[in-house]
Amino acid sequence: VKNINPILPDDSASADAVHLVFSGLTRFDTNGQLQPDLATDWEVSPDGRTYVFHLRHNVHWQDGVPFTAQDVLFTITAIQDPDTRSPLLTSWEGVKVAAPDPYTVIFTLPKADTPFINATTVGILPSHLLSTIEPSTMQVSAFNQHPIGTGPFELQNFDETAGQITLTANPSYYFGKPLLQGVTLKLYDTAAEALTAYSRRQVQGVSQLQPNQVATARGLGTMKIYTATQPDEVAVFFQTTTPILKDKAVRAALAEATNRQAIIQDQLDGQATALASPLLPTTLVNLGGAPHQASYSLKKAATALDADGWKLGSNGLRSKNGVLLEIHLVTQSGSIYGGIAEQLAQQWRQVGVKLDVAQIDATDLQQSYIRTRRYDALLYGIDTGPDPDVYAFWDSSQIKDPGLNLSDYDSPAADNALEAGRTLQSPGLRSVKYRNFIQTWVADTPAVMLYTPLYEYGVSASVYGVQIHKLVDPSDRFSGIGDWAVRVREVTAGPGS
């Protein structure tokens, strides 16, 4: 962690610190529901373009200065300034912000965008401390190591060398001072090191247990494991413009040759839910019965490849017109994806497909492969967020970097459905559009959806009050931290009470 700044998100550890120190206009609770935070309430205009937020009174920054609408105005303006280089810019592009009085903020969107409301969870920055610095220096501002927020905890010490962030309870927190006197975040390079630290009683919680750690963690006997869903999807993204994978029949056959349940059991110890749609099943309740990718069937996959002219040779591999059915897949090294990729190679080999796997360092994978789309197939995970809108991942306008259309998927029918779905406020009308999108997507098969992982949070049984069920972001596990405690005392009613 180098920065604790909500508009300069870096990694999960800094996001945890930001969540504890800062507050947004809204926040997600541990059930994945959007709740008021610095705002008490808000209204949306009938055309979906204007949002009016009403702010809490008597909120103070951790240095005692009153919080006002000017702080919101400053924060959003800073995000929108390209010199700040905030990764959040795309969520706020074209949005006009006004503060007609100290406790009202008005956002005007260039066009209706229903998922926009989720962007208002961004932590608000103190204008009185940052308004005089140049946006181009925000990345290196001393504030990032000595942050002042309005959240439940305030920074006491940030030891970057030791990898430790020490926080104390904010006595003037507007929802009431937390029961805990403080929280210390200790940073480790690997999940294994974090679990070892727990077993040595150096920490009381491990932020995210890996699937192969859950059984070990249960065996310690002192740890309670809290399980939550999260809006993450792991998939094999096909580069639909390559000579072999531009063939829709090949892509569909590979989907049928994929045994998701075997991968979940063998690689993830069952700690995931199989996924066969680009939209998570719980996203919109009235999407029940929507199309999904075909179930696992080696026979159907082989038959489809035969019909498409890919003949099986004596070496067990298929070819057509002298071209071998060979696919080069890249994924992140040092992650759970390596074993999954190798198992996929074994599964697809059963229908005559050769899958070459390259495991690439995270930084190199991002810069040299994902941003340039230099792969036949990519095994990777994406965070689709709290809204059913998946425009960023599948609309053709997002094909080029920094867009996230990792398959270079280009379908006018899918585009029309996605672009209409994000402008509608009625869940019923939106579900119609997203059903159309799913139907088109499944027919085209630009990717093989594999699974959505479970979030496993390991905490000492001596910590009380932890509740997580559905997380939008892992740091949302701290949304109820004001009620956590490490000591519980019985109170006996006195006479006459």
mmCIF file of N, CA, C and O in Angstrom, residues 157-198:
data_model
loop_
_atom_site.group_PDB
_atom_site.id
_atom_site.type_symbol
_atom_site.label_atom_id
_atom_site.label_comp_id
_atom_site.label_asym_id
_atom_site.label_seq_id
_atom_site.Cartn_x
_atom_site.Cartn_y
_atom_site.Cartn_z
ATOM 1 N N ASN A 157 -1.194 5.444 12.522
ATOM 2 C CA ASN A 157 0.162 5.244 11.997
ATOM 3 C C ASN A 157 0.095 4.408 10.721
ATOM 4 O O ASN A 157 -0.671 3.447 10.638
ATOM 5 N N PHE A 158 0.888 4.804 9.732
ATOM 6 C CA PHE A 158 0.986 4.065 8.471
ATOM 7 C C PHE A 158 2.459 3.750 8.251
ATOM 8 O O PHE A 158 3.227 4.612 7.868
ATOM 9 N N ASP A 159 2.841 2.508 8.525
ATOM 10 C CA ASP A 159 4.225 2.069 8.378
ATOM 11 C C ASP A 159 4.332 1.275 7.083
ATOM 12 O O ASP A 159 4.071 0.077 7.049
ATOM 13 N N GLU A 160 4.694 1.978 6.017
ATOM 14 C CA GLU A 160 4.745 1.341 4.695
ATOM 15 C C GLU A 160 5.786 0.235 4.649
ATOM 16 O O GLU A 160 5.579 -0.824 4.044
ATOM 17 N N THR A 161 6.926 0.434 5.303
ATOM 18 C CA THR A 161 8.008 -0.560 5.294
ATOM 19 C C THR A 161 7.584 -1.846 5.994
ATOM 20 O O THR A 161 7.823 -2.953 5.498
ATOM 21 N N ALA A 162 6.934 -1.714 7.141
ATOM 22 C CA ALA A 162 6.510 -2.886 7.910
ATOM 23 C C ALA A 162 5.207 -3.476 7.377
ATOM 24 O O ALA A 162 4.810 -4.572 7.783
ATOM 25 N N GLY A 163 4.538 -2.750 6.486
ATOM 26 C CA GLY A 163 3.271 -3.236 5.959
ATOM 27 C C GLY A 163 2.191 -3.259 7.016
ATOM 28 O O GLY A 163 1.500 -4.272 7.190
ATOM 29 N N GLN A 164 2.037 -2.153 7.728
ATOM 30 C CA GLN A 164 1.072 -2.123 8.828
ATOM 31 C C GLN A 164 0.383 -0.759 8.889
ATOM 32 O O GLN A 164 1.025 0.283 8.822
ATOM 33 N N ILE A 165 -0.942 -0.796 9.013
ATOM 34 C CA ILE A 165 -1.749 0.412 9.108
ATOM 35 C C ILE A 165 -2.528 0.352 10.420
ATOM 36 O O ILE A 165 -3.342 -0.561 10.615
ATOM 37 N N THR A 166 -2.274 1.284 11.305
ATOM 38 C CA THR A 166 -2.915 1.291 12.620
ATOM 39 C C THR A 166 -3.975 2.388 12.673
ATOM 40 O O THR A 166 -3.694 3.551 12.365
ATOM 41 N N LEU A 167 -5.186 2.015 13.055
ATOM 42 C CA LEU A 167 -6.322 2.927 13.086
ATOM 43 C C LEU A 167 -6.941 2.945 14.476
ATOM 44 O O LEU A 167 -6.938 1.930 15.183
ATOM 45 N N THR A 168 -7.495 4.081 14.860
ATOM 46 C CA THR A 168 -8.210 4.195 16.131
ATOM 47 C C THR A 168 -9.636 4.646 15.872
ATOM 48 O O THR A 168 -9.933 5.288 14.849
ATOM 49 N N ALA A 169 -10.534 4.311 16.798
ATOM 50 C CA ALA A 169 -11.946 4.657 16.630
ATOM 51 C C ALA A 169 -12.135 6.171 16.565
ATOM 52 O O ALA A 169 -11.490 6.920 17.299
ATOM 53 N N ASN A 170 -13.007 6.597 15.661
ATOM 54 C CA ASN A 170 -13.330 8.011 15.504
ATOM 55 C C ASN A 170 -14.409 8.382 16.525
ATOM 56 O O ASN A 170 -15.567 7.966 16.385
ATOM 57 N N PRO A 171 -14.077 9.161 17.569
ATOM 58 C CA PRO A 171 -15.055 9.450 18.621
ATOM 59 C C PRO A 171 -16.223 10.306 18.150
ATOM 60 O O PRO A 171 -17.284 10.305 18.783
ATOM 61 N N SER A 172 -16.047 11.019 17.038
ATOM 62 C CA SER A 172 -17.123 11.893 16.545
ATOM 63 C C SER A 172 -17.824 11.326 15.317
ATOM 64 O O SER A 172 -18.505 12.061 14.590
ATOM 65 N N TYR A 173 -17.688 10.023 15.096
ATOM 66 C CA TYR A 173 -18.325 9.395 13.929
ATOM 67 C C TYR A 173 -19.837 9.575 14.021
ATOM 68 O O TYR A 173 -20.447 9.362 15.070
ATOM 69 N N TYR A 174 -20.449 9.985 12.930
ATOM 70 C CA TYR A 174 -21.859 10.381 12.938
ATOM 71 C C TYR A 174 -22.829 9.231 13.182
ATOM 72 O O TYR A 174 -23.984 9.460 13.562
ATOM 73 N N PHE A 175 -22.398 7.995 13.002
ATOM 74 C CA PHE A 175 -23.245 6.857 13.351
ATOM 75 C C PHE A 175 -22.929 6.336 14.761
ATOM 76 O O PHE A 175 -23.458 5.309 15.176
ATOM 77 N N GLY A 176 -22.060 7.044 15.487
ATOM 78 C CA GLY A 176 -21.681 6.632 16.827
ATOM 79 C C GLY A 176 -20.301 5.991 16.834
ATOM 80 O O GLY A 176 -19.925 5.281 15.903
ATOM 81 N N LYS A 177 -19.548 6.239 17.909
ATOM 82 C CA LYS A 177 -18.206 5.692 18.024
ATOM 83 C C LYS A 177 -18.244 4.164 17.983
ATOM 84 O O LYS A 177 -19.057 3.538 18.654
ATOM 85 N N PRO A 178 -17.392 3.527 17.162
ATOM 86 C CA PRO A 178 -17.362 2.060 17.100
ATOM 87 C C PRO A 178 -17.057 1.442 18.467
ATOM 88 O O PRO A 178 -16.408 2.060 19.321
ATOM 89 N N LEU A 179 -17.514 0.215 18.679
ATOM 90 C CA LEU A 179 -17.229 -0.494 19.929
ATOM 91 C C LEU A 179 -15.743 -0.825 20.039
ATOM 92 O O LEU A 179 -15.181 -0.807 21.140
ATOM 93 N N LEU A 180 -15.124 -1.150 18.908
ATOM 94 C CA LEU A 180 -13.688 -1.443 18.923
ATOM 95 C C LEU A 180 -12.897 -0.161 19.159
ATOM 96 O O LEU A 180 -13.221 0.884 18.601
ATOM 97 N N GLN A 181 -11.856 -0.259 19.966
ATOM 98 C CA GLN A 181 -10.991 0.901 20.191
ATOM 99 C C GLN A 181 -10.102 1.174 18.981
ATOM 100 O O GLN A 181 -9.690 2.311 18.751
ATOM 101 N N GLY A 182 -9.813 0.132 18.226
ATOM 102 C CA GLY A 182 -8.961 0.319 17.059
ATOM 103 C C GLY A 182 -8.888 -0.924 16.197
ATOM 104 O O GLY A 182 -9.374 -1.992 16.567
ATOM 105 N N VAL A 183 -8.307 -0.761 15.026
ATOM 106 C CA VAL A 183 -8.099 -1.855 14.079
ATOM 107 C C VAL A 183 -6.698 -1.704 13.499
ATOM 108 O O VAL A 183 -6.280 -0.599 13.157
ATOM 109 N N THR A 184 -5.978 -2.819 13.399
ATOM 110 C CA THR A 184 -4.680 -2.809 12.738
ATOM 111 C C THR A 184 -4.746 -3.708 11.514
ATOM 112 O O THR A 184 -5.144 -4.872 11.615
ATOM 113 N N LEU A 185 -4.392 -3.151 10.362
ATOM 114 C CA LEU A 185 -4.309 -3.929 9.130
ATOM 115 C C LEU A 185 -2.858 -4.322 8.915
ATOM 116 O O LEU A 185 -1.980 -3.462 8.858
ATOM 117 N N LYS A 186 -2.605 -5.625 8.828
ATOM 118 C CA LYS A 186 -1.254 -6.122 8.565
ATOM 119 C C LYS A 186 -1.236 -6.741 7.171
ATOM 120 O O LYS A 186 -2.114 -7.525 6.823
ATOM 121 N N LEU A 187 -0.223 -6.393 6.395
ATOM 122 C CA LEU A 187 -0.189 -6.762 4.985
ATOM 123 C C LEU A 187 0.812 -7.889 4.749
ATOM 124 O O LEU A 187 1.933 -7.856 5.265
ATOM 125 N N TYR A 188 0.394 -8.886 3.950
ATOM 126 C CA TYR A 188 1.239 -10.031 3.631
ATOM 127 C C TYR A 188 1.276 -10.224 2.124
ATOM 128 O O TYR A 188 0.322 -9.906 1.411
ATOM 129 N N ASP A 189 2.386 -10.784 1.656
ATOM 130 C CA ASP A 189 2.556 -10.965 0.213
ATOM 131 C C ASP A 189 1.669 -12.062 -0.346
ATOM 132 O O ASP A 189 1.258 -12.017 -1.506
ATOM 133 N N THR A 190 1.394 -13.091 0.469
ATOM 134 C CA THR A 190 0.608 -14.222 -0.018
ATOM 135 C C THR A 190 -0.458 -14.594 0.998
ATOM 136 O O THR A 190 -0.353 -14.288 2.193
ATOM 137 N N ALA A 191 -1.481 -15.294 0.504
ATOM 138 C CA ALA A 191 -2.545 -15.771 1.391
ATOM 139 C C ALA A 191 -1.997 -16.779 2.395
ATOM 140 O O ALA A 191 -2.453 -16.835 3.542
ATOM 141 N N ALA A 192 -1.007 -17.564 1.969
ATOM 142 C CA ALA A 192 -0.416 -18.559 2.872
ATOM 143 C C ALA A 192 0.269 -17.885 4.060
ATOM 144 O O ALA A 192 0.153 -18.338 5.201
ATOM 145 N N GLU A 193 0.964 -16.780 3.802
ATOM 146 C CA GLU A 193 1.638 -16.057 4.884
ATOM 147 C C GLU A 193 0.613 -15.484 5.863
ATOM 148 O O GLU A 193 0.838 -15.467 7.077
ATOM 149 N N ALA A 194 -0.511 -15.011 5.342
ATOM 150 C CA ALA A 194 -1.543 -14.442 6.208
ATOM 151 C C ALA A 194 -2.132 -15.508 7.121
ATOM 152 O O ALA A 194 -2.355 -15.274 8.317
ATOM 153 N N LEU A 195 -2.393 -16.697 6.579
ATOM 154 C CA LEU A 195 -2.948 -17.778 7.400
ATOM 155 C C LEU A 195 -1.932 -18.261 8.431
ATOM 156 O O LEU A 195 -2.295 -18.574 9.573
ATOM 157 N N THR A 196 -0.662 -18.295 8.049
ATOM 158 C CA THR A 196 0.389 -18.655 9.006
ATOM 159 C C THR A 196 0.438 -17.648 10.147
ATOM 160 O O THR A 196 0.581 -18.006 11.321
ATOM 161 N N ALA A 197 0.308 -16.368 9.819
ATOM 162 C CA ALA A 197 0.294 -15.329 10.845
ATOM 163 C C ALA A 197 -0.869 -15.526 11.807
ATOM 164 O O ALA A 197 -0.732 -15.325 13.023
ATOM 165 N N TYR A 198 -2.017 -15.963 11.287
ATOM 166 C CA TYR A 198 -3.156 -16.231 12.162
ATOM 167 C C TYR A 198 -2.850 -17.402 13.096
ATOM 168 O O TYR A 198 -3.137 -17.335 14.299
#
